Short mmCIF file of C-alpha atoms in Angstrom, two decimals:
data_model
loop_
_atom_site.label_atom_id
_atom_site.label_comp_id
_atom_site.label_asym_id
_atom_site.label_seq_id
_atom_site.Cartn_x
_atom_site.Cartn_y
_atom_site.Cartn_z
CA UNK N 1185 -46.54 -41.37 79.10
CA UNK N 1186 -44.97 -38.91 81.50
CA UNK N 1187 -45.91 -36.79 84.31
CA UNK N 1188 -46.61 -33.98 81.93
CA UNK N 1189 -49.43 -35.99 80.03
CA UNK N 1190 -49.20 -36.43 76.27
CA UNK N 1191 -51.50 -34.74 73.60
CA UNK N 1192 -54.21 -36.83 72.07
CA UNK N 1193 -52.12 -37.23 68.77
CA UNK N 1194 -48.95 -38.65 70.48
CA UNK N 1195 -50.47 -41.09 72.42
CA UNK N 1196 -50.35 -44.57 71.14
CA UNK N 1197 -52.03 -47.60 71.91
CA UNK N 1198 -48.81 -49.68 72.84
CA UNK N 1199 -48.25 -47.11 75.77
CA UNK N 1200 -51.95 -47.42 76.74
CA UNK N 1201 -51.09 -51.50 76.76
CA UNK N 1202 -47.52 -50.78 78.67
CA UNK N 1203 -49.41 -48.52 81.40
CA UNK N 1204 -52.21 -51.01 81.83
CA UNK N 1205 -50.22 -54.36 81.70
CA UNK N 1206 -52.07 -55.70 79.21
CA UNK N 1207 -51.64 -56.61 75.84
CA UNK N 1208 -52.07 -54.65 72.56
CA UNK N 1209 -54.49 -57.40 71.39
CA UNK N 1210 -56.67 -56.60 74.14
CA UNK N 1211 -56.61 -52.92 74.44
CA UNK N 1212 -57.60 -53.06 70.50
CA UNK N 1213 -60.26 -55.11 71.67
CA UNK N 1214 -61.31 -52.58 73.81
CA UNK N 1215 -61.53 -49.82 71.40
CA UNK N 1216 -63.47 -51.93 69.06
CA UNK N 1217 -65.89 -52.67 71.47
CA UNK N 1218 -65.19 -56.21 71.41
CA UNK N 1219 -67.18 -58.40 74.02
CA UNK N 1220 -64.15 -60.51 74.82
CA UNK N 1221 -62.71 -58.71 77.45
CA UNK N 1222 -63.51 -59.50 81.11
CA UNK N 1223 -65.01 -56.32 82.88
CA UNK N 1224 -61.98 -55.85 84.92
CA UNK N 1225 -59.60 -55.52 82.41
CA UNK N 1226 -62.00 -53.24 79.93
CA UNK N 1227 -63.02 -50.74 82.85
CA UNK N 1228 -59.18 -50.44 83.63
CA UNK N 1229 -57.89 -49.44 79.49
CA UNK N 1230 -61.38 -47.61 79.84
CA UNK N 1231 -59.81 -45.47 82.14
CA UNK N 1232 -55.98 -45.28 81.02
CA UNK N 1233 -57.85 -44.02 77.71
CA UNK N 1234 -59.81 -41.56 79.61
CA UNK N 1235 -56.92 -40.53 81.84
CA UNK N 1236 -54.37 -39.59 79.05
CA UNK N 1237 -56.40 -38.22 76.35
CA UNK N 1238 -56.76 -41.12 73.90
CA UNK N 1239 -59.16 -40.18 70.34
CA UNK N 1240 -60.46 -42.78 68.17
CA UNK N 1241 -59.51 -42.23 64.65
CA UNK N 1242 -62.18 -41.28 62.21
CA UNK N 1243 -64.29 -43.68 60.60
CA UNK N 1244 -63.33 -44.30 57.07
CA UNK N 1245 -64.65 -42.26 54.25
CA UNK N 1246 -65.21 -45.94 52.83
CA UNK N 1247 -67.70 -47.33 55.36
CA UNK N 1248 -71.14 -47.01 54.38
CA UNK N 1249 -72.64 -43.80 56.44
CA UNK N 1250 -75.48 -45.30 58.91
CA UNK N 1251 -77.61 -44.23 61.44
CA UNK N 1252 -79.30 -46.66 63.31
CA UNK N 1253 -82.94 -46.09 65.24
CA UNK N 1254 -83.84 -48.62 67.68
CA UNK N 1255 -87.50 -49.11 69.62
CA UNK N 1256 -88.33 -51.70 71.73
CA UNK N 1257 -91.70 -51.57 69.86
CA UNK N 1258 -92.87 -50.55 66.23
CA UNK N 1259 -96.29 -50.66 66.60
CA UNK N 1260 -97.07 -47.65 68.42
CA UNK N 1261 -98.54 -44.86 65.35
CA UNK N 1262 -95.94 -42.43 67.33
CA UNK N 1263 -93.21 -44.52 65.98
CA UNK N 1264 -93.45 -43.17 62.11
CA UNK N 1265 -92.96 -39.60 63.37
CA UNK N 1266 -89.98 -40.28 65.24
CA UNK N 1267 -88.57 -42.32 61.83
CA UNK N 1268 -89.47 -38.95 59.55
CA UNK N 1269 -87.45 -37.08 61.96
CA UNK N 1270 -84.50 -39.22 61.98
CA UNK N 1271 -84.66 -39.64 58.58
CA UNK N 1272 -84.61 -35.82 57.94
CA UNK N 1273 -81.34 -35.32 59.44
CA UNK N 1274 -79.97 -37.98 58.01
CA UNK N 1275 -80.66 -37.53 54.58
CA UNK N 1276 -79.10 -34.05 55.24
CA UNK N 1277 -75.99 -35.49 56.37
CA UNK N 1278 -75.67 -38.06 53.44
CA UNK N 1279 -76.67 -41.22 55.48
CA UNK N 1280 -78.50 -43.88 55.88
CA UNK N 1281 -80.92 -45.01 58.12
CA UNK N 1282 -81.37 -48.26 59.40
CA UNK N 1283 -84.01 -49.71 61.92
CA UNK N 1284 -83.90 -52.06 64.75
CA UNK N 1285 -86.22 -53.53 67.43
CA UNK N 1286 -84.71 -54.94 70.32
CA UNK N 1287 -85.44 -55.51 74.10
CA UNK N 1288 -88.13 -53.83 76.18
CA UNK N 1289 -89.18 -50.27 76.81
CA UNK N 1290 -87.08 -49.81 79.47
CA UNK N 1291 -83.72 -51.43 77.74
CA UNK N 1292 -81.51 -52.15 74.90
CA UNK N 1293 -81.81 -55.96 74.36
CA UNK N 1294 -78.29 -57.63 74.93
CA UNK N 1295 -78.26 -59.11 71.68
CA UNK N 1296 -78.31 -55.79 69.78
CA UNK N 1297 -75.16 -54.72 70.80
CA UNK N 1298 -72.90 -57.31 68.97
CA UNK N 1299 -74.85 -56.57 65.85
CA UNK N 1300 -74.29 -52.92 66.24
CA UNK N 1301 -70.80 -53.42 66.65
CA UNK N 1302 -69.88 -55.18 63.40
CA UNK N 1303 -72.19 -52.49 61.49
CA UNK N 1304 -70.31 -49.41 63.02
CA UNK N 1305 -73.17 -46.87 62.06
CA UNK N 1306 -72.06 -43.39 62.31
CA UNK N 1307 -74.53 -43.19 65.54
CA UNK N 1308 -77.34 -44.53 67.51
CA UNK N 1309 -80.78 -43.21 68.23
CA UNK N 1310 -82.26 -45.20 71.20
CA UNK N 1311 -86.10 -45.12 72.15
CA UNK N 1312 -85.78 -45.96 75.81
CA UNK N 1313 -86.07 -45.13 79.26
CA UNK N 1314 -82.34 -46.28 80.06
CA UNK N 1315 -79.39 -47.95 78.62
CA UNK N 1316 -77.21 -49.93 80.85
CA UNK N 1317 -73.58 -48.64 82.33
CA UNK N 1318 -71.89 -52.17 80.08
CA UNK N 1319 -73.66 -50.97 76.65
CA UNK N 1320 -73.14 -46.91 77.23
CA UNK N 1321 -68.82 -47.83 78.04
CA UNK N 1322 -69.05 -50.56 74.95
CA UNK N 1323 -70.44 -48.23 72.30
CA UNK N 1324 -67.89 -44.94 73.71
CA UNK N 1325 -65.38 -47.61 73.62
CA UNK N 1326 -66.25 -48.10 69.65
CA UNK N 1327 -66.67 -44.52 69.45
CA UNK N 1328 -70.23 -44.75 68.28
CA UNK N 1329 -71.99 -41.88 69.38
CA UNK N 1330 -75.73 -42.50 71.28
CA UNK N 1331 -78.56 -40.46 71.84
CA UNK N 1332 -81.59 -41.42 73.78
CA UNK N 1333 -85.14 -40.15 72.12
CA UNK N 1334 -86.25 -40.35 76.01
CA UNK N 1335 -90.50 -40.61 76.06
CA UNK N 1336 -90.11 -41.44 79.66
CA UNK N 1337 -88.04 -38.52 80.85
CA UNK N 1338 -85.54 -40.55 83.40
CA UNK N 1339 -82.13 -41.31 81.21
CA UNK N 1340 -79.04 -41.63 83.45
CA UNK N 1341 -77.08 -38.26 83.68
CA UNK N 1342 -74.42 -38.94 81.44
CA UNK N 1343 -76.89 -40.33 78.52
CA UNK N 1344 -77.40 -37.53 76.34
CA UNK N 1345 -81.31 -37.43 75.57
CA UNK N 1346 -84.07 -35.57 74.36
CA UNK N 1347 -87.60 -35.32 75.94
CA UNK N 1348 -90.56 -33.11 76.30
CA UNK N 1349 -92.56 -31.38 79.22
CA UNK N 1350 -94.98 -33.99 80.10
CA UNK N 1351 -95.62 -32.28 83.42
CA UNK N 1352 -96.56 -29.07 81.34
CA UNK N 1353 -98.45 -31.27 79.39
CA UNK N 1354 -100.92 -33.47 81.98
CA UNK N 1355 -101.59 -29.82 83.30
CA UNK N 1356 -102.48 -28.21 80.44
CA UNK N 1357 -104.69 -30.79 79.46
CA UNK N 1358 -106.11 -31.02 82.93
CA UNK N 1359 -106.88 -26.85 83.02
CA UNK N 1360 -108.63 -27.15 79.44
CA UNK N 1361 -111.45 -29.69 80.87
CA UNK N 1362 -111.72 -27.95 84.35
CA UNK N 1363 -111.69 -24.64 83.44
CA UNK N 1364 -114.67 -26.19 80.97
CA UNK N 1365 -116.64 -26.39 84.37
CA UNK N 1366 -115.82 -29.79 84.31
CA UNK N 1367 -115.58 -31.39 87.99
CA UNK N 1368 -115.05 -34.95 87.53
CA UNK N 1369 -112.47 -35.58 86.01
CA UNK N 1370 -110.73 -39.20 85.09
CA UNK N 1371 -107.25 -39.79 83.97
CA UNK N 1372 -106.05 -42.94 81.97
CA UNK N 1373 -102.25 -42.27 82.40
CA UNK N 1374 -99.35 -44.70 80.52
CA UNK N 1375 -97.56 -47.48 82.67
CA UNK N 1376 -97.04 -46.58 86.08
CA UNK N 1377 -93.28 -47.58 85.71
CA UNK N 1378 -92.31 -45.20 83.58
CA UNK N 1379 -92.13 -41.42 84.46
CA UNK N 1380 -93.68 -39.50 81.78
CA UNK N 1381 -96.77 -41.36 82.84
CA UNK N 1382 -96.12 -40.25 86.38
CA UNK N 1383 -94.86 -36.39 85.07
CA UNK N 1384 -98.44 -36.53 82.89
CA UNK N 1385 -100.53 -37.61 86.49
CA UNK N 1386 -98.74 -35.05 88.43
CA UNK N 1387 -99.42 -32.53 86.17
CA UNK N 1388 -103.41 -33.76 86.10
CA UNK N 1389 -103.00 -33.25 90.13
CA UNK N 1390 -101.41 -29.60 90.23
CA UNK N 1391 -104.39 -28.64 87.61
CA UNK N 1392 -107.17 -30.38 90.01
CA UNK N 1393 -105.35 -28.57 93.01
CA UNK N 1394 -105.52 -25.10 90.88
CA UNK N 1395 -109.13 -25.86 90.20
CA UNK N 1396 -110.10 -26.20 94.19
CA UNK N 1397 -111.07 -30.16 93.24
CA UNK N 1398 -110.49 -32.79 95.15
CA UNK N 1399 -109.11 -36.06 92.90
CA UNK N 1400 -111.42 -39.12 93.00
CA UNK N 1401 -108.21 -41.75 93.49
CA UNK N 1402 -111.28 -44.06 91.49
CA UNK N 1403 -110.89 -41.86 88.56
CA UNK N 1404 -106.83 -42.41 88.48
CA UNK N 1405 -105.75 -45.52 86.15
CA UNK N 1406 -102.30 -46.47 84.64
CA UNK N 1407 -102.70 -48.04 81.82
CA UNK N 1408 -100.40 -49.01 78.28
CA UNK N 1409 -100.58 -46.54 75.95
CA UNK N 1410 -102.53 -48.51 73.75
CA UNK N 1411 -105.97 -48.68 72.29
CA UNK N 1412 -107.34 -51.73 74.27
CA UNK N 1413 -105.99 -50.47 77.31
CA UNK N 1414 -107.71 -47.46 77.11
CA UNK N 1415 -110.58 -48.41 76.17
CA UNK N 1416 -110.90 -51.29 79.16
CA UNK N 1417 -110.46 -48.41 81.54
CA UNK N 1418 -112.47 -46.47 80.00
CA UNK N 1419 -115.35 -49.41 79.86
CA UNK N 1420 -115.06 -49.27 83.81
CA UNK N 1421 -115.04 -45.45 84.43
CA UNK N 1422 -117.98 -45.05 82.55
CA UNK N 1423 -119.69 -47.98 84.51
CA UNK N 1424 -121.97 -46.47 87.00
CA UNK N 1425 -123.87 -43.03 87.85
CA UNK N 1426 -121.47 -41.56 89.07
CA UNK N 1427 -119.29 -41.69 85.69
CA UNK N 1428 -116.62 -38.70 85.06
CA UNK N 1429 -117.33 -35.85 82.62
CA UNK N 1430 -114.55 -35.78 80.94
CA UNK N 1431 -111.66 -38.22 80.81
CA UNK N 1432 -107.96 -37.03 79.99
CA UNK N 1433 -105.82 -40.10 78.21
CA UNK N 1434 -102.31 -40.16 78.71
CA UNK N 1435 -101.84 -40.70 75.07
CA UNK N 1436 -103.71 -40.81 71.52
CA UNK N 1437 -104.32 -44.30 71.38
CA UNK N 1438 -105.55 -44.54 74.61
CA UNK N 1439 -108.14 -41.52 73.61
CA UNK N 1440 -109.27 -43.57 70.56
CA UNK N 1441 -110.28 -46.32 73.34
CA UNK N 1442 -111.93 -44.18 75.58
CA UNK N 1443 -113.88 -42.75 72.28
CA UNK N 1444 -114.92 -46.07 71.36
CA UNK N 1445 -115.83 -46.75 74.79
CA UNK N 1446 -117.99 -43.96 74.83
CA UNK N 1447 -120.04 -45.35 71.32
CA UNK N 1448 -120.66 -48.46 73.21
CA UNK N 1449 -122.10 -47.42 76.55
CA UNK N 1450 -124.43 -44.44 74.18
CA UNK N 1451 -122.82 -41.40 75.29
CA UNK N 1452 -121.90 -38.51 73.14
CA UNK N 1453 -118.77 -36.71 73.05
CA UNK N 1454 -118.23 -34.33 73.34
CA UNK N 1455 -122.08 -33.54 74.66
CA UNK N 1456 -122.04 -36.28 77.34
CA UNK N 1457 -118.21 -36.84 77.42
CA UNK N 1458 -115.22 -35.01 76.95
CA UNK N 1459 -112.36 -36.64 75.45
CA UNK N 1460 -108.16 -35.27 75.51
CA UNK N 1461 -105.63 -37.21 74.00
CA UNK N 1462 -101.67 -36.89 74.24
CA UNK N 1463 -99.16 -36.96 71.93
CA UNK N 1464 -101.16 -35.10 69.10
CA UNK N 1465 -100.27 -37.83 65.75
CA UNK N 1466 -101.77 -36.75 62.60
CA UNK N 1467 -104.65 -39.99 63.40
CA UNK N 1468 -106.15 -37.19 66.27
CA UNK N 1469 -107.23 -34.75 63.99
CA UNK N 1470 -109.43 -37.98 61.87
CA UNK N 1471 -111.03 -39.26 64.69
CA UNK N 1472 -114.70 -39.24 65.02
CA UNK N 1473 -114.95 -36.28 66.93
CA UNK N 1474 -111.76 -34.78 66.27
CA UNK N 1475 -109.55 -35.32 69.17
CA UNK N 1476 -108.50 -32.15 71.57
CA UNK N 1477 -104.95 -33.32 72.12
CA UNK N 1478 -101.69 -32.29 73.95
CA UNK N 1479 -99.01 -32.24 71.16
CA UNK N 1480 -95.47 -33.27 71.92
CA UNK N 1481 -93.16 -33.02 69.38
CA UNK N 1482 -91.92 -36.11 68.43
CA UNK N 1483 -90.81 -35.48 65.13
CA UNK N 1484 -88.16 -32.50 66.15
CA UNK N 1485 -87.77 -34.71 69.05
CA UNK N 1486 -86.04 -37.66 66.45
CA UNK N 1487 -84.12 -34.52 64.60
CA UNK N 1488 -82.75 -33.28 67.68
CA UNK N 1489 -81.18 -36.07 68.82
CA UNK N 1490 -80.08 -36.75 65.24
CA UNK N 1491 -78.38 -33.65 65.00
CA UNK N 1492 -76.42 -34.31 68.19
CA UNK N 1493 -74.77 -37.19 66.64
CA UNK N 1494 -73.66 -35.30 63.88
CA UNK N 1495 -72.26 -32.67 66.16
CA UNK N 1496 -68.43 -31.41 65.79
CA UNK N 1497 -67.48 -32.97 69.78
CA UNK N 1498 -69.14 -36.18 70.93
CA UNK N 1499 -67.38 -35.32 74.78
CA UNK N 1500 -68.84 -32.27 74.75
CA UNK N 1501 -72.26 -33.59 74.51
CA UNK N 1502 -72.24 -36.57 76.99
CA UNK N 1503 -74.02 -34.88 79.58
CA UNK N 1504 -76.69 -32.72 77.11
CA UNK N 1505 -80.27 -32.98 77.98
CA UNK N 1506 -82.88 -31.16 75.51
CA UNK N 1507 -86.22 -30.94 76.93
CA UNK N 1508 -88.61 -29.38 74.33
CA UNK N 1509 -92.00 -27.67 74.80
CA UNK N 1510 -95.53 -29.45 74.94
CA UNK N 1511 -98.57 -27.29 74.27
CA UNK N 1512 -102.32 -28.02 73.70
CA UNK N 1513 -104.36 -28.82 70.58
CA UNK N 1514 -108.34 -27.53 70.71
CA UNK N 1515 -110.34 -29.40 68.70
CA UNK N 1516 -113.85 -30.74 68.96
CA UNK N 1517 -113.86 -33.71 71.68
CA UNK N 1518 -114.07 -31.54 74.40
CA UNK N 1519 -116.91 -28.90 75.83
CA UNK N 1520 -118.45 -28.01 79.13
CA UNK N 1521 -120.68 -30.38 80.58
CA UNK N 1522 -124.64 -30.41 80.28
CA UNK N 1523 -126.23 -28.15 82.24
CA UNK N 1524 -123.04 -26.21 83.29
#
């Protein structure tokens, strides 16, 4: 290849093989993303590519235009919003899209990435906390662009993501119920693993600081984002005398627990109770009160991260974070406490 380097279009994958010492076979292999290539050997064309320049060529006009969304989960109500945003941008781009579930929240199950690599989609929107260094170098190696739809707000550097301000968003919720009057104040935040439930608490914290109030570390549970979970926490918060005023849920479902909690143990919300959710899905504003809600947008959240896929340069992008805005929702589960 020379000292001088060589363009993109005059390199050639036999002088990629010569400079490695490996075979054109393999170095193929390697672009293709194939899973038959020991570590060694991939990381070392990975770099030769890197080094001099090397492009993938185009997809074919041919191939079926797919873009595939994967979640660790699809039962979560929060899912459909992120599908309608995908879905958006893909229609405007003439594509398909084409879901997956796979592996846990916090990674891409192994299998997936075989699969993904005989359908070639145009791109890949991933709902997780992190994708592994062996998938990220498999999928650039296949020239599949990815884009993490990040809820927990920790990708790796080089993942390019999209998230929200969950630390924005446990505060504002937070300042709504204490600036209420309310003193006691509970929070049922999401798993303590992942760090928009710990960007949510820390936000609770800051607004309890701003307030002058002390937090009650018995009114501080992690719980699972889900409607049983909330509602067991809520069960035991609300056990005793000296029960919270108001209780702040780290996300919708977890709200429609805590509301049902409230039904069974006689209190009225928001009269004896008040209620915030996260997350703000269209469910909030049926609930029985309707539910005073943080709203993160996880629609434009999906199209975002769409769009980046679809951008002119994937290089350009590897790094890109987008963190959009949170911002409350007043409705009517929330009031000042009796007697304030």
């Amino acid at each position: 290849m020379g000292k001088e380097g060589k363009t993109s279009s005059r390199v050639t994958l036999a002088e990629v093989a010569r400079v490695t010492g490996v075979s054109l076979p393999t170095v193929s292999k390697v672009i293709n993303g194939r899973s038959d290539v020991s570590p060694v050997t991939r990381a070392k064309v990975e770099r030769a590519l890197e080094t001099h320049g090397y492009r993938r060529r185009p997809r074919t006009p041919s191939r079926p235009a797919l873009v595939e969304l994967v979640f660790h989960e699809l039962e979560s109500i929060w899912a459909m919003e992120l599908i309608k945003g995908v879905e958006q941008v893909a229609r405007d781009n003439h594509a398909t899209v084409v879901l997956t579930v796979s592996g846990t929240r916090h990674a891409i199950g192994p299998e997936w990435l075989e699969g993904v690599l005989r359908r070639r989609p145009v791109g890949v929107v991933l709902v997780f906390s992190t994708l592994p260094q062996d998938v990220r170098q498999r999928l650039r190696s296949a020239a599949i662009p990815f884009v993490v739809v990040d809820p927990a707000g920790d990708p790796d550097p080089d993942v390019p993501s999209v998230g929200s301000a969950n630390w924005a968003g446990g505060l504002a919720a937070t300042r709504h119920l204490t600036a209420q009057n309310h003193r006691r104040v509970a929070i049922v935040t999401g798993p303590g693993d992942m760090l928009c439930s710990r960007a949510r608490l820390d936000g609770y914290r800051s607004a309890m600081a701003m307030a002058s109030l002390d937090v009650d570390p018995r009114l501080v549970r992690f719980g699972d984002f889900h409607v049983q979970g909330g509602f067991e926490h809520a069960m035991s918060l609300l056990d005793g005398p000296d029960r919270p005023t108001a209780i702040f849920a780290g996300s919708d479902l977890q709200a429609l627990g805590v509301l049902e909690a409230a039904r069974v143990k006689g209190l009225r919300v928001p009269e004896d109770l008040s209620v915030v959710g996260y997350d703000d899905v269209p469910l909030a504003q049926w609930s029985s009160p309707p539910l005073t809600t943080v709203h993160q947008p996880l629609r434009r959240m999906a199209e975002e991260a769409s769009r980046m896929l679809f951008g002119p340069d994937e290089a350009g992008k590897a790094a890109q974070r987008i963190e959009l805005a949170t911002h409350l929702v007043e409705r009517q589960s929330t009031a000042p406490p009796l007697g304030s």
